[in-house]
CSV table of C-alpha atoms and ligand atoms in Angstrom, one decimal:
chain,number,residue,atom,x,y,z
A,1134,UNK,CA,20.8,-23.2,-28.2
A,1135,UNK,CA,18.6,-21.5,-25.6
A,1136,UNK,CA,15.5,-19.9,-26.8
A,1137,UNK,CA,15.0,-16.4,-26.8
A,1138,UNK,CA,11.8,-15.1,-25.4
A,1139,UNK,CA,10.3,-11.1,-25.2
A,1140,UNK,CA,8.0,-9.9,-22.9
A,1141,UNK,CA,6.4,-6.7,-23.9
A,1142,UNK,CA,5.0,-5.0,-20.6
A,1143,UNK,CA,6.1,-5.0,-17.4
A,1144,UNK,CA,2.5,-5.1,-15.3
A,1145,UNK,CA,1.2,-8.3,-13.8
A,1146,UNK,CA,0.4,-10.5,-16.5
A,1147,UNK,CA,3.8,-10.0,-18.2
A,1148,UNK,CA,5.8,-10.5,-15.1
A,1149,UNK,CA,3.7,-13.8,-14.5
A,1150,UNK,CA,4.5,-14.5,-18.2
A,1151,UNK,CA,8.4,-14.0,-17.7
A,1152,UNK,CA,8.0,-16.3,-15.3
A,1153,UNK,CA,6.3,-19.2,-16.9
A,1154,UNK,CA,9.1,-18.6,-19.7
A,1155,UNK,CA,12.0,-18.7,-17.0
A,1156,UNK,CA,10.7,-22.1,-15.7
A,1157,UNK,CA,10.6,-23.7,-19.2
A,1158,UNK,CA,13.8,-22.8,-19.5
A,1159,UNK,CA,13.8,-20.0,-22.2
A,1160,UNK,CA,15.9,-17.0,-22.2
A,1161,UNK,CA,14.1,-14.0,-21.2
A,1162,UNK,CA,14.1,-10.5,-21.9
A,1163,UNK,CA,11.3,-8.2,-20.3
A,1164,UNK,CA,11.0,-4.5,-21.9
A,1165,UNK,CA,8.8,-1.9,-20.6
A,1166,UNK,CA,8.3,1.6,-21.3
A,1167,UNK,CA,8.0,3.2,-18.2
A,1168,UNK,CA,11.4,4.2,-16.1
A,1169,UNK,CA,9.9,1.0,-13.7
A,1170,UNK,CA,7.5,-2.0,-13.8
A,1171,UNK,CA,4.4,-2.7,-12.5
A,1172,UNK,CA,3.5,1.1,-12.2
A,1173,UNK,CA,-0.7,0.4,-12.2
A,1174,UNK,CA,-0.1,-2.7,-9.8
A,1175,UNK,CA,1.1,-0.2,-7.4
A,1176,UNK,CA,-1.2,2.3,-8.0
A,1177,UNK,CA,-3.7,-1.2,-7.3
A,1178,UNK,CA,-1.9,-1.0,-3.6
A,1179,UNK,CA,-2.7,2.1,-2.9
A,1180,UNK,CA,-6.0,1.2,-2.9
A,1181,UNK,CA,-5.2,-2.0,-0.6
A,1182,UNK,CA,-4.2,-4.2,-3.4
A,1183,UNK,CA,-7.1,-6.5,-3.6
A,1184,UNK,CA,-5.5,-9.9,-5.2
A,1185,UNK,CA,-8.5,-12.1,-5.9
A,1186,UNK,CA,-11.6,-13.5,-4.0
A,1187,UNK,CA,-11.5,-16.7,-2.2
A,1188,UNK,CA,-14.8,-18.2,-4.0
A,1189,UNK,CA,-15.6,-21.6,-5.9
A,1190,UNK,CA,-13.9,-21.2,-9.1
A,1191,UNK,CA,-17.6,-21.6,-11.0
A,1192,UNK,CA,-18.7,-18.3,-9.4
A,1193,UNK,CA,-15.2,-17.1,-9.5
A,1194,UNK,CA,-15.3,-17.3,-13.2
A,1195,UNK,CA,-18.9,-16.6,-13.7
A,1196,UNK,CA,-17.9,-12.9,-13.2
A,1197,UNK,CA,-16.3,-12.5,-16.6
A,1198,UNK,CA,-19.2,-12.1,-18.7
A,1199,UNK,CA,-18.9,-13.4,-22.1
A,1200,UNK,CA,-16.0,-14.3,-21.6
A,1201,UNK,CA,-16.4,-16.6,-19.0
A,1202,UNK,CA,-16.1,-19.5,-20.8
A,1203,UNK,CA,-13.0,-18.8,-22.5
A,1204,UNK,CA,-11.1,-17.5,-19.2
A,1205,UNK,CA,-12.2,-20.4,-17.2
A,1206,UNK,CA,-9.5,-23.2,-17.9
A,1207,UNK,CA,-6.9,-20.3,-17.6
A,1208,UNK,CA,-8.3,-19.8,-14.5
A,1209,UNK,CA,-8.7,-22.9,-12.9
A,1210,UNK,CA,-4.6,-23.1,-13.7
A,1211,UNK,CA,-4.2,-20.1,-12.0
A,1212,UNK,CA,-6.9,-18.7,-9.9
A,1213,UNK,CA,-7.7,-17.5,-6.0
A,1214,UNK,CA,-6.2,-20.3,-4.3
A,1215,UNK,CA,-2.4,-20.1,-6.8
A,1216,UNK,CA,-2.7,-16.6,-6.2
A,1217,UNK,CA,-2.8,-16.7,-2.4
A,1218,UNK,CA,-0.2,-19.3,-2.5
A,1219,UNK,CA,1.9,-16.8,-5.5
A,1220,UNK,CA,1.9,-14.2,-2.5
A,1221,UNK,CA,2.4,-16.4,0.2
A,1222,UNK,CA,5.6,-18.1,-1.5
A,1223,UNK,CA,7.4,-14.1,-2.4
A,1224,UNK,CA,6.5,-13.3,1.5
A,1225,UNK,CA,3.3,-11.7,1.5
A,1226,UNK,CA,1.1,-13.2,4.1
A,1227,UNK,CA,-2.4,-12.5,3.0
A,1228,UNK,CA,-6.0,-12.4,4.7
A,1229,UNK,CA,-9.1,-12.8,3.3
A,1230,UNK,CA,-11.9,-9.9,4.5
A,1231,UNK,CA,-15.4,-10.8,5.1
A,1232,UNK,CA,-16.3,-10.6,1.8
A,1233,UNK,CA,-14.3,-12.9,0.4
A,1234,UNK,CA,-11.8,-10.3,-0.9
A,1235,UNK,CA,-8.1,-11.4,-0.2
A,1236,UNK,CA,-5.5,-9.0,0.5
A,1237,UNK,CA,-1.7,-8.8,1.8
A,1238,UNK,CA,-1.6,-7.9,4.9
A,1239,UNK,CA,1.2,-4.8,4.3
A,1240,UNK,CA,-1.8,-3.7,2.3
A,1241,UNK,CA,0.3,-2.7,-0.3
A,1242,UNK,CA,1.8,-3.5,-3.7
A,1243,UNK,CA,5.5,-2.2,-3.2
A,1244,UNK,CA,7.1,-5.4,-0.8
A,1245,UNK,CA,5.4,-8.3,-2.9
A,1246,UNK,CA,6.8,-6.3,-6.3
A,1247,UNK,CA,10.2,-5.9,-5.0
A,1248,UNK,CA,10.3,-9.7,-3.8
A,1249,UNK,CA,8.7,-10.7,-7.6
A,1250,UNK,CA,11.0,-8.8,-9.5
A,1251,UNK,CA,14.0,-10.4,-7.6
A,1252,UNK,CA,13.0,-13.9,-7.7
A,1253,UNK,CA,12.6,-12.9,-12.0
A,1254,UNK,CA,16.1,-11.7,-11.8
A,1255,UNK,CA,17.7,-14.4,-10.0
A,1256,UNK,CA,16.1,-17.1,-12.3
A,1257,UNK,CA,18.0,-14.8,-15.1
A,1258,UNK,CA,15.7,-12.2,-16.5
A,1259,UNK,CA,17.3,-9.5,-18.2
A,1260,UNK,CA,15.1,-6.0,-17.6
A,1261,UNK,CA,14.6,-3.2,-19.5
A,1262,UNK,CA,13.0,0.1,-18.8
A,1263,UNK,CA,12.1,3.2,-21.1
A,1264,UNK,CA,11.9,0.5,-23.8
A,1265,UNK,CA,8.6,1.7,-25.8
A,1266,UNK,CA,8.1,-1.1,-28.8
A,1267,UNK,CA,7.0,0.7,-32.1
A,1268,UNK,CA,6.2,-1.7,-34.1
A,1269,UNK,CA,7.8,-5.1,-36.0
A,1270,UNK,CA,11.3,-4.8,-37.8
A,1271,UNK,CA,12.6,-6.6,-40.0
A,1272,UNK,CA,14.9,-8.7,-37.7
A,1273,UNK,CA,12.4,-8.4,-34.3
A,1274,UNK,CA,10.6,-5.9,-32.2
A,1275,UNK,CA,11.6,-2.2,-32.3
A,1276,UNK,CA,11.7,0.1,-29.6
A,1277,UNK,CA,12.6,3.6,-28.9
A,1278,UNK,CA,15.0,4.1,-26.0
A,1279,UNK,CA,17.1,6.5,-24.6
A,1280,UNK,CA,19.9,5.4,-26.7
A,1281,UNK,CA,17.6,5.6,-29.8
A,1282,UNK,CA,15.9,3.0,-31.9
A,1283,UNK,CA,17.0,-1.1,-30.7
A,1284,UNK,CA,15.7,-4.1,-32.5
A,1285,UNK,CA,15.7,-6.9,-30.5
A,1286,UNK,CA,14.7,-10.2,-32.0
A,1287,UNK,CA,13.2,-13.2,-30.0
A,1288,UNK,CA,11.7,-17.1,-31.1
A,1289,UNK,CA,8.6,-16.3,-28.7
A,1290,UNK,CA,7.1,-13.0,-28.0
A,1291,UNK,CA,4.3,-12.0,-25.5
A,1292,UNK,CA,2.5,-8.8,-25.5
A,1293,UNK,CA,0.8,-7.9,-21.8
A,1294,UNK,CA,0.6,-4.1,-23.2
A,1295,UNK,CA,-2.4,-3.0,-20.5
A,1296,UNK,CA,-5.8,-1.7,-21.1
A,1297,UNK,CA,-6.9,2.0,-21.9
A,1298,UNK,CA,-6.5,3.8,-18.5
A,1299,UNK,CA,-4.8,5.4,-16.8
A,1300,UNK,CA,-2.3,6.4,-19.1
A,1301,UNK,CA,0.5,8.3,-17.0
A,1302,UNK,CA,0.8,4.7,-15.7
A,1303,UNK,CA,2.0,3.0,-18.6
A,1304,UNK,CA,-1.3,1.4,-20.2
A,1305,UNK,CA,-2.1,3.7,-22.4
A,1306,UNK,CA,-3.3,1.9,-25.8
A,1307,UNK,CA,-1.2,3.0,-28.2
A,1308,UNK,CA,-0.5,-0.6,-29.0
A,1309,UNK,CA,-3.9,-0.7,-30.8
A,1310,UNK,CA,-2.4,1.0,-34.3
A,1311,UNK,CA,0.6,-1.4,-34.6
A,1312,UNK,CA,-1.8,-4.3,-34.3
A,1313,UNK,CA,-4.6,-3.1,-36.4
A,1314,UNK,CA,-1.9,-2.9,-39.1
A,1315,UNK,CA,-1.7,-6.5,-39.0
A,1316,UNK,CA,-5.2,-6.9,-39.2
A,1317,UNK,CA,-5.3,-8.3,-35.8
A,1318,UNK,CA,-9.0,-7.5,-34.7
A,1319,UNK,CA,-10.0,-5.3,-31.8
A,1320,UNK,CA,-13.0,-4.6,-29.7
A,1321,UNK,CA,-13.1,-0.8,-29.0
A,1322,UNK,CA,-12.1,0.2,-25.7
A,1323,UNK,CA,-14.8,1.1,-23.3
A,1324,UNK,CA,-14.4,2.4,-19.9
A,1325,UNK,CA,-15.1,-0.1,-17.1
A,1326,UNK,CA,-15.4,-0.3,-13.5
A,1327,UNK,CA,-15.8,3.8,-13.9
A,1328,UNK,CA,-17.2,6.6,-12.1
A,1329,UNK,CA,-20.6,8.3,-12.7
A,1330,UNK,CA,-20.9,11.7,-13.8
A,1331,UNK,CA,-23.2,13.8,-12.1
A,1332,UNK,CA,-23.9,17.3,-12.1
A,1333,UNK,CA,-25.0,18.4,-8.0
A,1334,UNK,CA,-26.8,21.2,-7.2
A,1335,UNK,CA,-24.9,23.4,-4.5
A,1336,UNK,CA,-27.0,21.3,-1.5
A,1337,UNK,CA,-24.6,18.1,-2.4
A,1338,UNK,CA,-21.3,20.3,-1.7
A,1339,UNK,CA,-21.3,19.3,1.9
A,1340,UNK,CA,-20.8,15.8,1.5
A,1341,UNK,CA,-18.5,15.5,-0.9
A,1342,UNK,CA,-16.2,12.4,0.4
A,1343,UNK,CA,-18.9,11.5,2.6
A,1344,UNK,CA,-20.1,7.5,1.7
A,1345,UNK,CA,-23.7,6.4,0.8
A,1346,UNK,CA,-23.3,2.9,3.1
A,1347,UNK,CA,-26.1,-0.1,3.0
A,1348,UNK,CA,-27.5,1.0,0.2
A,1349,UNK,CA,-28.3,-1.7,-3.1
A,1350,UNK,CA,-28.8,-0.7,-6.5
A,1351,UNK,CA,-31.3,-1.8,-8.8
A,1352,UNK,CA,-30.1,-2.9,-12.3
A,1353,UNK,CA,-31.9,-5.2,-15.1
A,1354,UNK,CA,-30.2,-8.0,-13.5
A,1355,UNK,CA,-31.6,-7.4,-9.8
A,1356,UNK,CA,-30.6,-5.6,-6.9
A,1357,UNK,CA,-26.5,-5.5,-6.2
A,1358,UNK,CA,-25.6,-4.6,-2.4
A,1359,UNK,CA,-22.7,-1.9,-2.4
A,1360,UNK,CA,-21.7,1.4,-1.7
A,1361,UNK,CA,-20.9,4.8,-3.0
A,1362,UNK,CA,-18.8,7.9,-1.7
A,1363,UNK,CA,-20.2,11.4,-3.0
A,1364,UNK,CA,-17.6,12.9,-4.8
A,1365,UNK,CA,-17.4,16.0,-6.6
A,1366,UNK,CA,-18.2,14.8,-9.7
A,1367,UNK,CA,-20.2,12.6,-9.2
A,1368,UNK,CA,-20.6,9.4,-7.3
A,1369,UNK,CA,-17.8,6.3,-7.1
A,1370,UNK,CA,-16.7,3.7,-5.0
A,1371,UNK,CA,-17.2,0.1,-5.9
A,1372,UNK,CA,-21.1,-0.4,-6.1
A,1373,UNK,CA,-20.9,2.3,-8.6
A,1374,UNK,CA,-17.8,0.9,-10.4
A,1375,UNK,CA,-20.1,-2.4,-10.8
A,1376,UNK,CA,-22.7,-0.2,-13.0
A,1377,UNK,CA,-20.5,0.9,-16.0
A,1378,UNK,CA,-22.0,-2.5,-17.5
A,1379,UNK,CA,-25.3,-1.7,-17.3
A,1380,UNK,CA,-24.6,2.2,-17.4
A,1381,UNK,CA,-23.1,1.5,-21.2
A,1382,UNK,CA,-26.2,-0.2,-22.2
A,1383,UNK,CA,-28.3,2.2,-20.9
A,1384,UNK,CA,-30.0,0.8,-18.6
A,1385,UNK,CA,-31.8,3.1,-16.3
A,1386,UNK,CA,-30.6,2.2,-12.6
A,1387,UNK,CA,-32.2,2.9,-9.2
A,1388,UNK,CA,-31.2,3.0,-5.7
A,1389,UNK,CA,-32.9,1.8,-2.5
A,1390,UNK,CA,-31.6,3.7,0.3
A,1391,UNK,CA,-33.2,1.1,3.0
A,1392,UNK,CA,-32.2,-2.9,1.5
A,1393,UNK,CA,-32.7,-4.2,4.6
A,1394,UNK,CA,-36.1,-2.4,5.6
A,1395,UNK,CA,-39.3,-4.0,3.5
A,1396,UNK,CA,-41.6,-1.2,1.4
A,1397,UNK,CA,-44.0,-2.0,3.9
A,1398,UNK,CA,-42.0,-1.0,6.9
A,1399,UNK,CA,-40.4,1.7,5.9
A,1400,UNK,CA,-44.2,2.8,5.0
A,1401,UNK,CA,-45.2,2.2,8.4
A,1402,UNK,CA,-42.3,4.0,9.7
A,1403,UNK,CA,-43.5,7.0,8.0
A,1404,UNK,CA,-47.1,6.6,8.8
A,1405,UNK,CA,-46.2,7.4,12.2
A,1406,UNK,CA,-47.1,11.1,13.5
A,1407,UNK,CA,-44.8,13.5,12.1
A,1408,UNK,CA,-46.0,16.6,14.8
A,1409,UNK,CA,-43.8,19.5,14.3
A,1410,UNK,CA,-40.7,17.7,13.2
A,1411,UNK,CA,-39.1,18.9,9.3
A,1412,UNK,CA,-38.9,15.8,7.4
A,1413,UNK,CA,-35.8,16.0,7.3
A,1414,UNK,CA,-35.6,15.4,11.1
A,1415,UNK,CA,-38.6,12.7,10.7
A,1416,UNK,CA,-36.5,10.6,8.1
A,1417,UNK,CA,-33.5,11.0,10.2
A,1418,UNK,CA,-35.6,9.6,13.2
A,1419,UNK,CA,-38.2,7.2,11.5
A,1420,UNK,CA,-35.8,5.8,9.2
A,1421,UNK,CA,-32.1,6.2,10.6
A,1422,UNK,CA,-31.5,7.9,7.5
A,1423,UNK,CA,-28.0,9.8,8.1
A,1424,UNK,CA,-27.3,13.2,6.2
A,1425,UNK,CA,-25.6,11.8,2.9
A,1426,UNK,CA,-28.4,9.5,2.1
A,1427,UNK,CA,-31.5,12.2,2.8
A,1428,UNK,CA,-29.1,14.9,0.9
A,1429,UNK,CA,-29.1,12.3,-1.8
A,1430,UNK,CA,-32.9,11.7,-1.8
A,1431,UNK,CA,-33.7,15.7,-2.0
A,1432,UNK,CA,-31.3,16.2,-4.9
A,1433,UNK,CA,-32.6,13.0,-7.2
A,1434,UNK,CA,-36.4,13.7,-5.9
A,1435,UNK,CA,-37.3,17.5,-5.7
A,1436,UNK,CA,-41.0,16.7,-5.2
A,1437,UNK,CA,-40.3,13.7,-2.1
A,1438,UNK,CA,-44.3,12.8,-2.9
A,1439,UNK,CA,-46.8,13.3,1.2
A,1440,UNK,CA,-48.3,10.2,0.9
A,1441,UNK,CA,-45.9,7.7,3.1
A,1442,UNK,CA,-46.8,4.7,0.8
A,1443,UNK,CA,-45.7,7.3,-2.3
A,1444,UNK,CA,-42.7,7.9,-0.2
A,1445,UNK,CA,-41.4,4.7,0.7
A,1446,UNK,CA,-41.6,3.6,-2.8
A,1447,UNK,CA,-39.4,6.6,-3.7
A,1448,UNK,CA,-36.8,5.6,-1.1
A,1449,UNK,CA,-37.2,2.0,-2.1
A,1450,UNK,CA,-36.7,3.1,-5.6
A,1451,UNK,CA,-34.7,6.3,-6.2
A,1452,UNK,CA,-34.4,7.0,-9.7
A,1453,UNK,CA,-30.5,7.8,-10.3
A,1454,UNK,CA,-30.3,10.7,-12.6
A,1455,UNK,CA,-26.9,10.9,-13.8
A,1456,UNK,CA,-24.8,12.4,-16.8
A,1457,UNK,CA,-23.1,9.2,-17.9
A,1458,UNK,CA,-19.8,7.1,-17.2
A,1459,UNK,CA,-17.1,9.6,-15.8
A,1460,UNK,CA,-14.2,9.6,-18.8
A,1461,UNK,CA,-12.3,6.5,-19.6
A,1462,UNK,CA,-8.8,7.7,-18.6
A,1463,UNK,CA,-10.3,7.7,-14.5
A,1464,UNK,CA,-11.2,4.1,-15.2
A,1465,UNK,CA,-10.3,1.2,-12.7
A,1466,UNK,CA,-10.2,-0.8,-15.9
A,1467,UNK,CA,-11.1,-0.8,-19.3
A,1468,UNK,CA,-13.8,-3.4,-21.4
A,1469,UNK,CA,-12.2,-4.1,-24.9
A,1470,UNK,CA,-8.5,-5.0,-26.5
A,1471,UNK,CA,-7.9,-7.8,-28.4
A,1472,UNK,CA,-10.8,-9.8,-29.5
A,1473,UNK,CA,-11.0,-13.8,-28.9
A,1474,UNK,CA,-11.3,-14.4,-32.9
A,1475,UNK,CA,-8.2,-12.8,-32.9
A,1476,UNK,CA,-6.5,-15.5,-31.0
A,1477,UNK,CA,-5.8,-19.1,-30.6
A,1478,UNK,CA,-6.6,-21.1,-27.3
A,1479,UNK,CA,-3.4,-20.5,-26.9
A,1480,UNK,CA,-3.7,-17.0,-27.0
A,1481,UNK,CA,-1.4,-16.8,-29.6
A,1482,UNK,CA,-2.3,-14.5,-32.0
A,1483,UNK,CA,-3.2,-16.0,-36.0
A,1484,UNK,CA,-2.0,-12.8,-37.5
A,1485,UNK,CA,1.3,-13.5,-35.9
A,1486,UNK,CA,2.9,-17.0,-35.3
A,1487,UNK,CA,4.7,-16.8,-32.2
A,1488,UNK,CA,3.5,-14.0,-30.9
A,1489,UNK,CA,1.1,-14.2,-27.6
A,1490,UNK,CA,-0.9,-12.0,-25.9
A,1491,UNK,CA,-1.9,-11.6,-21.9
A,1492,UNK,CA,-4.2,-9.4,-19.3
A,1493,UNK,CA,-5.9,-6.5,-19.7
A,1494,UNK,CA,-5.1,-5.9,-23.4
A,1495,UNK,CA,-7.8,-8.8,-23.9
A,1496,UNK,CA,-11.3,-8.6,-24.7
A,1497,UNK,CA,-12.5,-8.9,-21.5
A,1498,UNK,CA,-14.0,-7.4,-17.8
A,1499,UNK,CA,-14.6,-8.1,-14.7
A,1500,UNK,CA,-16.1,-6.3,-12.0
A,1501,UNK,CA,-13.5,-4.9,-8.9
A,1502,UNK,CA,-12.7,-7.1,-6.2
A,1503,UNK,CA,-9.7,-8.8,-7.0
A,1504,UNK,CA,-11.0,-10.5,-10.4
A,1505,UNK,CA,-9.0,-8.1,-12.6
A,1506,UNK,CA,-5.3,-8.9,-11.3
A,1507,UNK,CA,-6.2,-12.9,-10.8
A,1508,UNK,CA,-7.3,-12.7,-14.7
A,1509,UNK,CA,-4.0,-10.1,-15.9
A,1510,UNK,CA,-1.8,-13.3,-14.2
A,1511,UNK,CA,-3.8,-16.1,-15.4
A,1512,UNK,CA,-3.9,-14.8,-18.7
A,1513,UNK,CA,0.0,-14.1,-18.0
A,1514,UNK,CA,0.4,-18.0,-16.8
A,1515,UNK,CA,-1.2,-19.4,-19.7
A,1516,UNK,CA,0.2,-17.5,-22.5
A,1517,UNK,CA,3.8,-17.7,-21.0
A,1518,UNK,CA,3.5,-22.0,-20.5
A,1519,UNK,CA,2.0,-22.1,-24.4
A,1520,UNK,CA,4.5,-19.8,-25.7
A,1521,UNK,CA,7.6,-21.9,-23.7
A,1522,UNK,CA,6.2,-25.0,-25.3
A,1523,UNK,CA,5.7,-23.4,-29.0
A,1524,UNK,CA,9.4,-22.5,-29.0
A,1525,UNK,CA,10.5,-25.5,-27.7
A,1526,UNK,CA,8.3,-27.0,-31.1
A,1527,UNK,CA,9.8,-24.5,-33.5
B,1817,FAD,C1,-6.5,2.8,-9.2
B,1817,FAD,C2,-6.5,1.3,-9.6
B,1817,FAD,C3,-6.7,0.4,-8.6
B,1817,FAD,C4,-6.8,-1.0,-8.9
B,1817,FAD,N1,-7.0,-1.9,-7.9
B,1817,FAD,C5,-7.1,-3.2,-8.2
B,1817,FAD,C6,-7.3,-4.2,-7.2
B,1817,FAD,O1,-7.3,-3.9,-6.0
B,1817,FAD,N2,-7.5,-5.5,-7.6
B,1817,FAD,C7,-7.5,-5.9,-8.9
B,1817,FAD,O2,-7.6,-7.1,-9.2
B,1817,FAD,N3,-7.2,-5.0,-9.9
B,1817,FAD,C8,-7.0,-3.7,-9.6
B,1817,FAD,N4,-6.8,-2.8,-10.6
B,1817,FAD,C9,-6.7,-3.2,-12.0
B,1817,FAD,C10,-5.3,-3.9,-12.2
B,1817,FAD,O3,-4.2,-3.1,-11.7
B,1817,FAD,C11,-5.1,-4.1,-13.7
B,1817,FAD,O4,-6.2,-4.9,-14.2
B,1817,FAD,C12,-3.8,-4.9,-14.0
B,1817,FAD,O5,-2.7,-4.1,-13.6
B,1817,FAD,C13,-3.6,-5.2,-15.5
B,1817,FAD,O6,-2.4,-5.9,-15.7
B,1817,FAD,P1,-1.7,-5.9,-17.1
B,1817,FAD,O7,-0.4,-6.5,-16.8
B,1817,FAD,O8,-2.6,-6.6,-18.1
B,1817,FAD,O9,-1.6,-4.4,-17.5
B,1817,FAD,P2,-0.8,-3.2,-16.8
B,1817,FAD,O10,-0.7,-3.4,-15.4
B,1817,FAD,O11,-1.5,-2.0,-17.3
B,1817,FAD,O12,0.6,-3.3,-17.5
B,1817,FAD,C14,0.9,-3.0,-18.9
B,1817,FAD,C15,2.3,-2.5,-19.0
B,1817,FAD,O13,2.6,-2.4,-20.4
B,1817,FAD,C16,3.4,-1.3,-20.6
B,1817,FAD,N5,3.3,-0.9,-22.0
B,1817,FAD,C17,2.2,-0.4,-22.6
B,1817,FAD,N6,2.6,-0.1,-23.9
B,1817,FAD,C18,3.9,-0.4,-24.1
B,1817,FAD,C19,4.8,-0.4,-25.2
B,1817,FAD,N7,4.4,0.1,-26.4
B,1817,FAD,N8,6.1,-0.8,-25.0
B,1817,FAD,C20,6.5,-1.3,-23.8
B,1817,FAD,N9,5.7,-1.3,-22.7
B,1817,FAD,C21,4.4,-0.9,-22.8
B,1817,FAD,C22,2.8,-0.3,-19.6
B,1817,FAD,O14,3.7,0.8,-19.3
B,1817,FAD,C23,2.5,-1.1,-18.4
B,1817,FAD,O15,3.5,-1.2,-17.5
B,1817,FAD,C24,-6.7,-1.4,-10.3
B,1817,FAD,C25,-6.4,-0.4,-11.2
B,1817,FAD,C26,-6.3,0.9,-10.9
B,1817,FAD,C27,-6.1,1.9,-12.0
């Protein structure tokens, strides 16, 4: 008889699950919550859908942190170059930017969905929507649907349930109750690739939206080129998003306005005669400083020091004064989930034979720049081969 398998989740990593599960043969079911799948992956488009980063897969992986070591053999299964050819072979011809970063070229999510959840359905997947699971039953998963409470039982189950953000979008974490219950163990969630909060004087309203470009910031771990758009709230924009690390630990963060100009030179610069120009006007001039960036420097300085040597150090070095991580919810992603105890290599959870888990619900992060999907599908990969092959043994 044909094995039955669930898939709980309809984002990346559970599509890429279904998938693995369709090859081996199983029969799949895929249940999601939401009216439609992959809800955050096309949110991901609207933002230009950044798929991976065409790197060496030791630097590639080295940007997971602790759990580096435990991602790495999923990823070198299923990392940059599978995903480029993933897209490629559903008809999304990609490019890779200057940076590395690899995109479709439509830019979007929508085509390279559409294509993905055709190919699941013509290799037989069954799809349900407005399927919330609630919990274990007796004879298989519940789930509340429109036509009220269905049990649906399976010999393999994966979970690829999301993070903790963004919650209109599906990934809400209301799967952490039902697992605690089975005392699977979880790492609190934490908000990741964030925002920063900070509260502007009226002098900042004018450049709201505008961007802080060639500027670095400097953490504990050294100086990280990026950038930053001035926002209401605060400041965002991937540099920034690469600071919720350091920003949970506390770590007080500076900026240098000028990476590419030496202390010494930009202390020359501003040795030169000032005559009757504001210094505004002399920054702009001496240093090429646009508006954003010297609007930035009055409102985290409010005594910019005379002495030029004083000054260069402060625009080498600008303390960013800030009122913390902007709230989880607004999150590009979140650190926490399931923790590795919790699971075997085969990311199969001990608490619960046959029951695997993938993506984002893992206890793991990564900055932006395509690193987040690559690990929701490599997780996705790997947990839907082991699970294929532990209901082929049972
Ligand atoms: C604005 C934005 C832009 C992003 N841009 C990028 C990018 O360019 N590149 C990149 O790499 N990453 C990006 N990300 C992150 C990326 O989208 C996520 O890391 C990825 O979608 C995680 O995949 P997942 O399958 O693990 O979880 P999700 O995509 O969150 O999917 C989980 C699914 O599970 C469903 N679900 C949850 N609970 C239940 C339940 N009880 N019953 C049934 N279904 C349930 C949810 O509805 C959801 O559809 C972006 C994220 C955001 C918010």
């Amino acid at each position: 008889m044909v094995k039955q398998a669930l898939v709980i989740g309809g984002g990346p990593a559970g599509l890429m699950a279904a998938e693995q599960l369709l090859a081996a043969g199983l029969g799949v079911t895929i249940a999601e919550a939401k009216p439609s799948f992959g809800r955050k992956f096309l949110m991901a488009g609207k933002f230009g859908l950044n798929l991976t980063k065409d790197e060496p897969s030791d630097d590639f992986g080295a940007q997971f942190y602790e759990a580096a070591p435990l991602l790495v053999p999923m990823l070198k299964q299923f990392g940059p170059q599978q995903m480029m050819a993933w897209a490629d072979a559903l008809g999304a011809e990609v490019f890779t930017g200057s940076s590395g970063r690899v995109f479709p070229k439509a830019m979007k999510a929508s085509p390279l969905l559409r294509a993905w959840l055709g190919r699941l359905a013509q290799g037989g997947a069954e799809f349900k929507t407005r399927w919330r699971w609630v919990g274990w039953q007796e004879d298989g998963y519940g789930f509340d649907t429109p036509e009220g409470r269905v049990v649906q039982p399976a010999d393999v189950c994966i979970l690829a349930l999301g993070g903790a953000s963004w919650a209109r979008l599906g990934s809400d974490g209301a799967w952490t109750s039902i697992l605690s219950q089975k005392g699977v163990s979880l790492a609190p969630f934490l908000p990741a690739n964030a925002a920063l909060n900070i509260d502007w004087s009226a002098h900042m309203q004018p450049h709201f939206g505008e961007a802080l470009k060639s500027i670095a910031f400097l953490t504990p771990k050294g100086a990280v080129r990026g950038e930053a758009i001035i926002s209401r709230a605060g400041l965002e924009g991937s540099g920034i998003y690469s600071l919720s690390r350091d920003v949970r630990s506390g770590a007080k963060i500076k900026i240098d306005l000028l990476p590419d100009w030496s202390l010494e030179k930009v202390a020359q610069a501003l040795s030169q005669p000032r005559g009757k120009a504001s210094l505004s006007n002399f920054l702009r001039k001496r240093l090429k400083l646009g508006p954003p960036k010297r609007a930035l420097l009055h409102e985290l300085c409010a005594q910019l020091p005379q002495s030029p040597k004083a000054l260069a150090a402060v625009i080498k070095a600008l303390p960013l004064r800030h009122q913390g991580l902007a709230p989880m919810d607004g999150a590009i992603s979140t650190a926490g989930g399931v923790r590795w105890q919790a699971l075997s290599p085969d990311l199969m959870l001990n608490a619960c034979p046959g029951v695997f888990c993938a993506g984002e619900m893992l206890d793991w992060e990564a900055p932006t720049g395509g690193y987040l999907i690559t690990a929701s599908m490599a997780t996705g990969a790997w947990a839907g081969a082991q699970a294929a092959q532990y209901a082929q043994r049972h």
